[in-house]
PDB file of C-alpha atoms and ligand atoms in Angstrom:
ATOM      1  CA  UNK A   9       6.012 -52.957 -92.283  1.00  0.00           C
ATOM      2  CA  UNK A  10       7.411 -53.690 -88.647  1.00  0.00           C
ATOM      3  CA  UNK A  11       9.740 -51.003 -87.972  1.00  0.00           C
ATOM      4  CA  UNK A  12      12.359 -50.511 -85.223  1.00  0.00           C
ATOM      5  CA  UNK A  13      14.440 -47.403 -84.077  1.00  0.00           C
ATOM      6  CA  UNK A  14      18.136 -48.275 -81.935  1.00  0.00           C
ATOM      7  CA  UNK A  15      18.886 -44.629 -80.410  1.00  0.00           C
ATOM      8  CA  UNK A  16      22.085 -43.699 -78.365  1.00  0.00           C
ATOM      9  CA  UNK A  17      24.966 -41.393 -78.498  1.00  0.00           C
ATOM     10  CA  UNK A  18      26.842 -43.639 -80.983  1.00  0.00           C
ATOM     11  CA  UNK A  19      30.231 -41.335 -79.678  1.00  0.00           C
ATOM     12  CA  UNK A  20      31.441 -43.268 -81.756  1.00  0.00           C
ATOM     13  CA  UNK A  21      30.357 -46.255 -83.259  1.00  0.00           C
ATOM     14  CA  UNK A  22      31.603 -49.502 -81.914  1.00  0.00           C
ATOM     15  CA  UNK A  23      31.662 -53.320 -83.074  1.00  0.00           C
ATOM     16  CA  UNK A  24      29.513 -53.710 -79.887  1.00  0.00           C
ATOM     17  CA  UNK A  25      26.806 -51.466 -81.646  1.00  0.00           C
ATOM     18  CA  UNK A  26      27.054 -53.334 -84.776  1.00  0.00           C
ATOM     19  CA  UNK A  27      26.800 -56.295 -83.365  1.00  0.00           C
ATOM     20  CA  UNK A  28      22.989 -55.457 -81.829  1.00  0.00           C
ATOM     21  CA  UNK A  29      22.635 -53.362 -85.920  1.00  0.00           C
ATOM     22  CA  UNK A  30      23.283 -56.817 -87.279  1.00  0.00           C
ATOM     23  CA  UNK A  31      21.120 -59.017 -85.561  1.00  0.00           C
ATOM     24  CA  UNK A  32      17.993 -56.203 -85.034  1.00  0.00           C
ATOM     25  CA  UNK A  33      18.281 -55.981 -88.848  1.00  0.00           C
ATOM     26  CA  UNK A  34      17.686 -59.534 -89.264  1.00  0.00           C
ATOM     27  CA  UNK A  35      14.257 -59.268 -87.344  1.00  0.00           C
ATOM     28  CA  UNK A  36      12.398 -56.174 -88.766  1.00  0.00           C
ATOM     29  CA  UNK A  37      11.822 -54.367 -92.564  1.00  0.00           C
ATOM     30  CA  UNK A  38      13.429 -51.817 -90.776  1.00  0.00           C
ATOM     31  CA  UNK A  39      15.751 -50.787 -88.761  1.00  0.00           C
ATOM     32  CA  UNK A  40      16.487 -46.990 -88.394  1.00  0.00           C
ATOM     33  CA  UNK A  41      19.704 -46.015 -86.270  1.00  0.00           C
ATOM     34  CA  UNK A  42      18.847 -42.834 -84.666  1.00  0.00           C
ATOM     35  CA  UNK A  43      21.906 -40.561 -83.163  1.00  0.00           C
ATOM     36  CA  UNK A  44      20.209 -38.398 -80.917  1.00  0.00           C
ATOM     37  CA  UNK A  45      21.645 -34.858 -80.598  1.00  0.00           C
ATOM     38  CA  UNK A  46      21.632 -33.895 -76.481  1.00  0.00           C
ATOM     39  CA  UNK A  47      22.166 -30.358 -75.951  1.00  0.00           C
ATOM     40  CA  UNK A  48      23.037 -31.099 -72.318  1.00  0.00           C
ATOM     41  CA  UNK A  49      26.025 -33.827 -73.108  1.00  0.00           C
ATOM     42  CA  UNK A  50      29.168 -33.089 -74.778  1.00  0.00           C
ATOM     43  CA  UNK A  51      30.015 -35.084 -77.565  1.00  0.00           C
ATOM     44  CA  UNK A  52      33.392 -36.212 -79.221  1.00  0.00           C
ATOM     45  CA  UNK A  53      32.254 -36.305 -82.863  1.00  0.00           C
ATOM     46  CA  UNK A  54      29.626 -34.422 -84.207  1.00  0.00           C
ATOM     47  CA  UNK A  55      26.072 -35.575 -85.565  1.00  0.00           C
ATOM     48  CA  UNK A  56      26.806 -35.259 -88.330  1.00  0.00           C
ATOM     49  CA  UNK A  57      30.637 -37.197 -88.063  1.00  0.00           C
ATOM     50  CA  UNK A  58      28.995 -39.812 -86.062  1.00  0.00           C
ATOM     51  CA  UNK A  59      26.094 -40.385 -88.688  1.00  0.00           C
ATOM     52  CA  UNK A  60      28.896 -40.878 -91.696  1.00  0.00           C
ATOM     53  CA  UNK A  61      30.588 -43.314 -89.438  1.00  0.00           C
ATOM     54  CA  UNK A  62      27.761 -45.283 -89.321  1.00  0.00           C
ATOM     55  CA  UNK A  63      26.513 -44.823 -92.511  1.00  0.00           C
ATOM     56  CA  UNK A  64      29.913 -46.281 -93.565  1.00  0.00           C
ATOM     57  CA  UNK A  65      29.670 -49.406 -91.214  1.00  0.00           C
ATOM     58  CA  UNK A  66      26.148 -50.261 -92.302  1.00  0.00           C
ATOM     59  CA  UNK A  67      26.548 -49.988 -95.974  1.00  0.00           C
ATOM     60  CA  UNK A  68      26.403 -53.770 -96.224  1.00  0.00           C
ATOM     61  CA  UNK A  69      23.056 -53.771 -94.490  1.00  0.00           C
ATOM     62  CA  UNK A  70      19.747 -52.569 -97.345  1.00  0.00           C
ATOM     63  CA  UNK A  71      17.548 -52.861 -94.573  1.00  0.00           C
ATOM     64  CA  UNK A  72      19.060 -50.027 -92.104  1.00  0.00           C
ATOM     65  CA  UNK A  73      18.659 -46.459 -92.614  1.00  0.00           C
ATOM     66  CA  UNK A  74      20.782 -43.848 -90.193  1.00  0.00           C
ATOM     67  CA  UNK A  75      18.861 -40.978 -88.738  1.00  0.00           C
ATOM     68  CA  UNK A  76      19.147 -38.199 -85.947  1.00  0.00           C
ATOM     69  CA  UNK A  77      16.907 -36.855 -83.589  1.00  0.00           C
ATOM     70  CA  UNK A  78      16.630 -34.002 -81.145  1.00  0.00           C
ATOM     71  CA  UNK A  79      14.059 -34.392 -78.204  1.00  0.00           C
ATOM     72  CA  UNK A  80      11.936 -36.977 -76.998  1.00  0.00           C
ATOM     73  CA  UNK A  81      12.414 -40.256 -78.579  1.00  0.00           C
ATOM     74  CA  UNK A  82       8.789 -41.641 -78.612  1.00  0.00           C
ATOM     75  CA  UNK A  83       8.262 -38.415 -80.650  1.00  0.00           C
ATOM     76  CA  UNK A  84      10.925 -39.418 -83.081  1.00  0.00           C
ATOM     77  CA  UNK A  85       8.911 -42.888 -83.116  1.00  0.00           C
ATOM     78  CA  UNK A  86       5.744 -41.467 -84.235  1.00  0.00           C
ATOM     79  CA  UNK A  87       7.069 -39.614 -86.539  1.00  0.00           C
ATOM     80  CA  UNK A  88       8.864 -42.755 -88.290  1.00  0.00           C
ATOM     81  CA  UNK A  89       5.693 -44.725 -88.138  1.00  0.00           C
ATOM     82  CA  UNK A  90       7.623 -47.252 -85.617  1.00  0.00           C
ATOM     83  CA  UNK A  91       6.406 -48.940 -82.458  1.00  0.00           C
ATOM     84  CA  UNK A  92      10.242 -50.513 -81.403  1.00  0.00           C
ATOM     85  CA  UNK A  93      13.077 -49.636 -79.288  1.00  0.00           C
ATOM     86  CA  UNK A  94      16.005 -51.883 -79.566  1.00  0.00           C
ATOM     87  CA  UNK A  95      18.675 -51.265 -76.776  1.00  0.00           C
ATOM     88  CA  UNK A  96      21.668 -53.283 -76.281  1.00  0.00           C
ATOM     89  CA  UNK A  97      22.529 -54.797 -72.624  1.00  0.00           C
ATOM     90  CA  UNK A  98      25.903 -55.504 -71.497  1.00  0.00           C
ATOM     91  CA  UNK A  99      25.659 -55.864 -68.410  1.00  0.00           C
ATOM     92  CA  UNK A 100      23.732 -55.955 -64.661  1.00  0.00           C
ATOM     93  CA  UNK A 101      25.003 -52.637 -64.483  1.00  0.00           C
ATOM     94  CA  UNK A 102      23.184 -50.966 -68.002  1.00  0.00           C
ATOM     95  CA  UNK A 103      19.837 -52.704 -66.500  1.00  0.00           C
ATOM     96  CA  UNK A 104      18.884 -50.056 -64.038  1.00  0.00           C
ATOM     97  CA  UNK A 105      18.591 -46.799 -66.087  1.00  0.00           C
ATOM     98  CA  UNK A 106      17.647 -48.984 -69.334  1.00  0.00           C
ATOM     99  CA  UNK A 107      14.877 -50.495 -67.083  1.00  0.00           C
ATOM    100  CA  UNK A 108      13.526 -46.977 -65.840  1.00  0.00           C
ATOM    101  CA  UNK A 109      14.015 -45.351 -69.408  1.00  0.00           C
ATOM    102  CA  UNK A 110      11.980 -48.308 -71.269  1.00  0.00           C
ATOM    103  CA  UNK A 111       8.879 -47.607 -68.442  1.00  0.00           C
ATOM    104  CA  UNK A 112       8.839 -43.755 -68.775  1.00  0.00           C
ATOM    105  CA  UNK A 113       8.821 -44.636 -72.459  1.00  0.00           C
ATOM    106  CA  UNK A 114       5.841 -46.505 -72.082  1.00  0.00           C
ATOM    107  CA  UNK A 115       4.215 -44.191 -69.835  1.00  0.00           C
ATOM    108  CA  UNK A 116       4.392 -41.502 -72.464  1.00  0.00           C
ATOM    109  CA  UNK A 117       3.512 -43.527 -75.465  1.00  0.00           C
ATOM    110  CA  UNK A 118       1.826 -47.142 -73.995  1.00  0.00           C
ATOM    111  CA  UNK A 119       1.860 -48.163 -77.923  1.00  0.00           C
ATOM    112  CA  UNK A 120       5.379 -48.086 -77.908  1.00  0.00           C
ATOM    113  CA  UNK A 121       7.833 -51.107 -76.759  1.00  0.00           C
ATOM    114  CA  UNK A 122      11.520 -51.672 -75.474  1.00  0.00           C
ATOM    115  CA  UNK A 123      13.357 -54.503 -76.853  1.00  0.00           C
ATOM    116  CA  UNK A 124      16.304 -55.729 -75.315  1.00  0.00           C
ATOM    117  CA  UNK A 125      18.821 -57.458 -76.763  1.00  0.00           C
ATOM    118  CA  UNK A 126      21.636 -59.091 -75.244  1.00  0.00           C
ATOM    119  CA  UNK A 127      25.085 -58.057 -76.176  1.00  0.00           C
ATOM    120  CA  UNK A 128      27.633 -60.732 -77.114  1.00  0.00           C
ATOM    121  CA  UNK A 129      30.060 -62.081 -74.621  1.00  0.00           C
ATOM    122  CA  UNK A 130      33.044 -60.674 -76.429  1.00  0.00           C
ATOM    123  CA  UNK A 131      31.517 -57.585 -76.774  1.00  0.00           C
ATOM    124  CA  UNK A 132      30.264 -57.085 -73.412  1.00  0.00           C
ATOM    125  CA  UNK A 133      33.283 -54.727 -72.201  1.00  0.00           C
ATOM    126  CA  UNK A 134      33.198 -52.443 -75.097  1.00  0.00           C
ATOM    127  CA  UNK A 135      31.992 -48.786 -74.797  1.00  0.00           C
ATOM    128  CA  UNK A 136      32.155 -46.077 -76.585  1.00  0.00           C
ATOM    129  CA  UNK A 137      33.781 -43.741 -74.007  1.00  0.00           C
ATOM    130  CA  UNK A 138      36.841 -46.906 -73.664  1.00  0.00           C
ATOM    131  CA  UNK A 139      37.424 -46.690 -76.873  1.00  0.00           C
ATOM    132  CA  UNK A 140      37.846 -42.924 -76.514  1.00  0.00           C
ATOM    133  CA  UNK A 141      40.410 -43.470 -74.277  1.00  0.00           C
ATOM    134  CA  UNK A 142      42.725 -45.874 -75.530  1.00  0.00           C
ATOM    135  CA  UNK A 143      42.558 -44.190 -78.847  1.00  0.00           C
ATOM    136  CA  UNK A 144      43.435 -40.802 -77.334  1.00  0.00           C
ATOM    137  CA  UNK A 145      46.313 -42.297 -75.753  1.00  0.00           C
ATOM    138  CA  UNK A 146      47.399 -43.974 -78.722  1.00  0.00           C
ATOM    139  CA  UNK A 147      46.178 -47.456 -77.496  1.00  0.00           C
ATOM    140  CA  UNK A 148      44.812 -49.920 -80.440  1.00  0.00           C
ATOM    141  CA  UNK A 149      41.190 -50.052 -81.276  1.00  0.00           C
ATOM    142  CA  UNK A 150      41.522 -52.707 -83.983  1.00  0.00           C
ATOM    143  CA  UNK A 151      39.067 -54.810 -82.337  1.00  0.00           C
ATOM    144  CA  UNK A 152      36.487 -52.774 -80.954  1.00  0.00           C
ATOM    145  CA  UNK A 153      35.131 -50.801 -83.792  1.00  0.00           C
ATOM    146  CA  UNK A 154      34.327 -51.217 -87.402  1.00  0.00           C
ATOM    147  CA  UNK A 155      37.093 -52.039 -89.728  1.00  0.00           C
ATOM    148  CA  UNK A 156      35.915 -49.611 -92.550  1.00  0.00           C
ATOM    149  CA  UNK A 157      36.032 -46.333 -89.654  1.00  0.00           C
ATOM    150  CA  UNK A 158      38.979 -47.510 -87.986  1.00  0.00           C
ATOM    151  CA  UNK A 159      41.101 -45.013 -89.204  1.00  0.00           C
ATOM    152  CA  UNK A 160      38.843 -42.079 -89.218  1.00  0.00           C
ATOM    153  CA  UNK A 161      37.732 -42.873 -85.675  1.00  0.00           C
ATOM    154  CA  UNK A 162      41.767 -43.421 -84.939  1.00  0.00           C
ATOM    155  CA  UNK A 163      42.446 -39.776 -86.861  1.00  0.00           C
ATOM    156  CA  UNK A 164      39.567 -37.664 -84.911  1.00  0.00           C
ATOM    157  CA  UNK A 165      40.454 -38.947 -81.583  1.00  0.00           C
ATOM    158  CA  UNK A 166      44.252 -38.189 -82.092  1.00  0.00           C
ATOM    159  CA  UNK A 167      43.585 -34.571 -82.500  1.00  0.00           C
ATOM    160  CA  UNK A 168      41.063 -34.421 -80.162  1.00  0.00           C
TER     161      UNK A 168
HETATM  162  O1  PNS B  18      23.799 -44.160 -76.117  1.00  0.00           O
HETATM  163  P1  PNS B  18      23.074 -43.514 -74.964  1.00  0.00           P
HETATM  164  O2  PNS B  18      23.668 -42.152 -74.650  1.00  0.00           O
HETATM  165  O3  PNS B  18      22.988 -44.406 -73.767  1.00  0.00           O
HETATM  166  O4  PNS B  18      21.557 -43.270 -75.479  1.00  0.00           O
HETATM  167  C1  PNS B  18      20.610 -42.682 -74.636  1.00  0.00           C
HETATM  168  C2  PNS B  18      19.325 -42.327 -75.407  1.00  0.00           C
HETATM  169  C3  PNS B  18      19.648 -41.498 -76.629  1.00  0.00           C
HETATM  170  C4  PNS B  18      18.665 -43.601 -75.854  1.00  0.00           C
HETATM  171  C5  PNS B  18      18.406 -41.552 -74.440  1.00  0.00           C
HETATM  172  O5  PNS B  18      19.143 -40.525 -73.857  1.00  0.00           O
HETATM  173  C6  PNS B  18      17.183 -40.968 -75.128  1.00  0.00           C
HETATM  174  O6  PNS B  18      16.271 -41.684 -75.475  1.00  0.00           O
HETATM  175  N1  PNS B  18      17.198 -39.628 -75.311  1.00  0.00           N
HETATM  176  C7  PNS B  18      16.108 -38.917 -75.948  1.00  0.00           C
HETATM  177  C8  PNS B  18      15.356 -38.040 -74.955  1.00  0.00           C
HETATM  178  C9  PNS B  18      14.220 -38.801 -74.331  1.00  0.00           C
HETATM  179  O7  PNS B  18      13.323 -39.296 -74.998  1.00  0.00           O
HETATM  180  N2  PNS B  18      14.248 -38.885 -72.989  1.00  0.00           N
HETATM  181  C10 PNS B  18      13.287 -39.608 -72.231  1.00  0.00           C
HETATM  182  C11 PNS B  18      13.673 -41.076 -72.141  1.00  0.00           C
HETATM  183  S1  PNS B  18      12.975 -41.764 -70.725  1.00  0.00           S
END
């Protein structure tokens, strides 16, 4: 069974992510979203908020399973039995640390590869910390996340 892990902050979920769930989950048995939990960065939603989210978002998708880890990721891999990072690029500007993170992956498990995957066009703008913004300010973000957590995402970041 060909099994592959997409790991980030998911702070929160956006149709940019989906977009990269979608098609990943069209390529492997598997596809395991992994929310990692980083003591050092301070997060909007919690693990376990930001797990839900996504749980709700996939729900249409048998093949995807949502997960969290804390530590190294190519530990997280072993543990899952899978040999596949999927990361999303946007942009020139995501290849740089996505480059050096995919090598010092491989140097500390050389069984383990990075996939990239190019984000859509009309996606390519979209990040989780914009869509913080706007909806903090009370801007629309209709468009940039998934329909069925609109309105929880719109609710948390009001009172946040
Ligand atoms: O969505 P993000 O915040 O860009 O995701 C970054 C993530 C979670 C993929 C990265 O920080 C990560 O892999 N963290 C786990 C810790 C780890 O393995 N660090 C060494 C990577 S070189």
């Amino acid at each position: 069974m060909k099994v592959a892990v997409y790991p980030g902050s998911f702070d929160p979920i956006t149709n940019g992510h989906m977009d990269i769930i979608t098609r990943a989950s069209k390529i492997f048995d598997k596809l395991i979203v992994a929310v990692v939990r980083n003591p050092n960065k301070v997060a909007t939603f919690t693990v376990a908020e930001r797990m839900e989210l996504i749980k709700k978002a996939v729900n249409g998708l048998p093949n995807v399973e949502v997960d969290h880890f804390e530590g190294l990721l190519v530990d997280f891999m072993r543990k899952k039995n899978a040999r596949v990072i999927i990361k999303g690029l946007r942009a020139v500007s995501d290849f740089e640390y996505e480059f050096q993170m995919a090598l010092m992956n491989r140097k500390l498990d050389p069984s383990i590869e990075t996939l990239f995957m190019m984000t859509s066009y009309k996606y390519s703008y979209l990040s989780s910390s914009v869509v913080k913004e706007i909806g903090r300010l009370g801007g629309c973000i209709g468009e940039l996340v998934p329909e069925v957590v609109l309105t929880d995402i719109q609710k948390k970041l009001i009172n946040s």
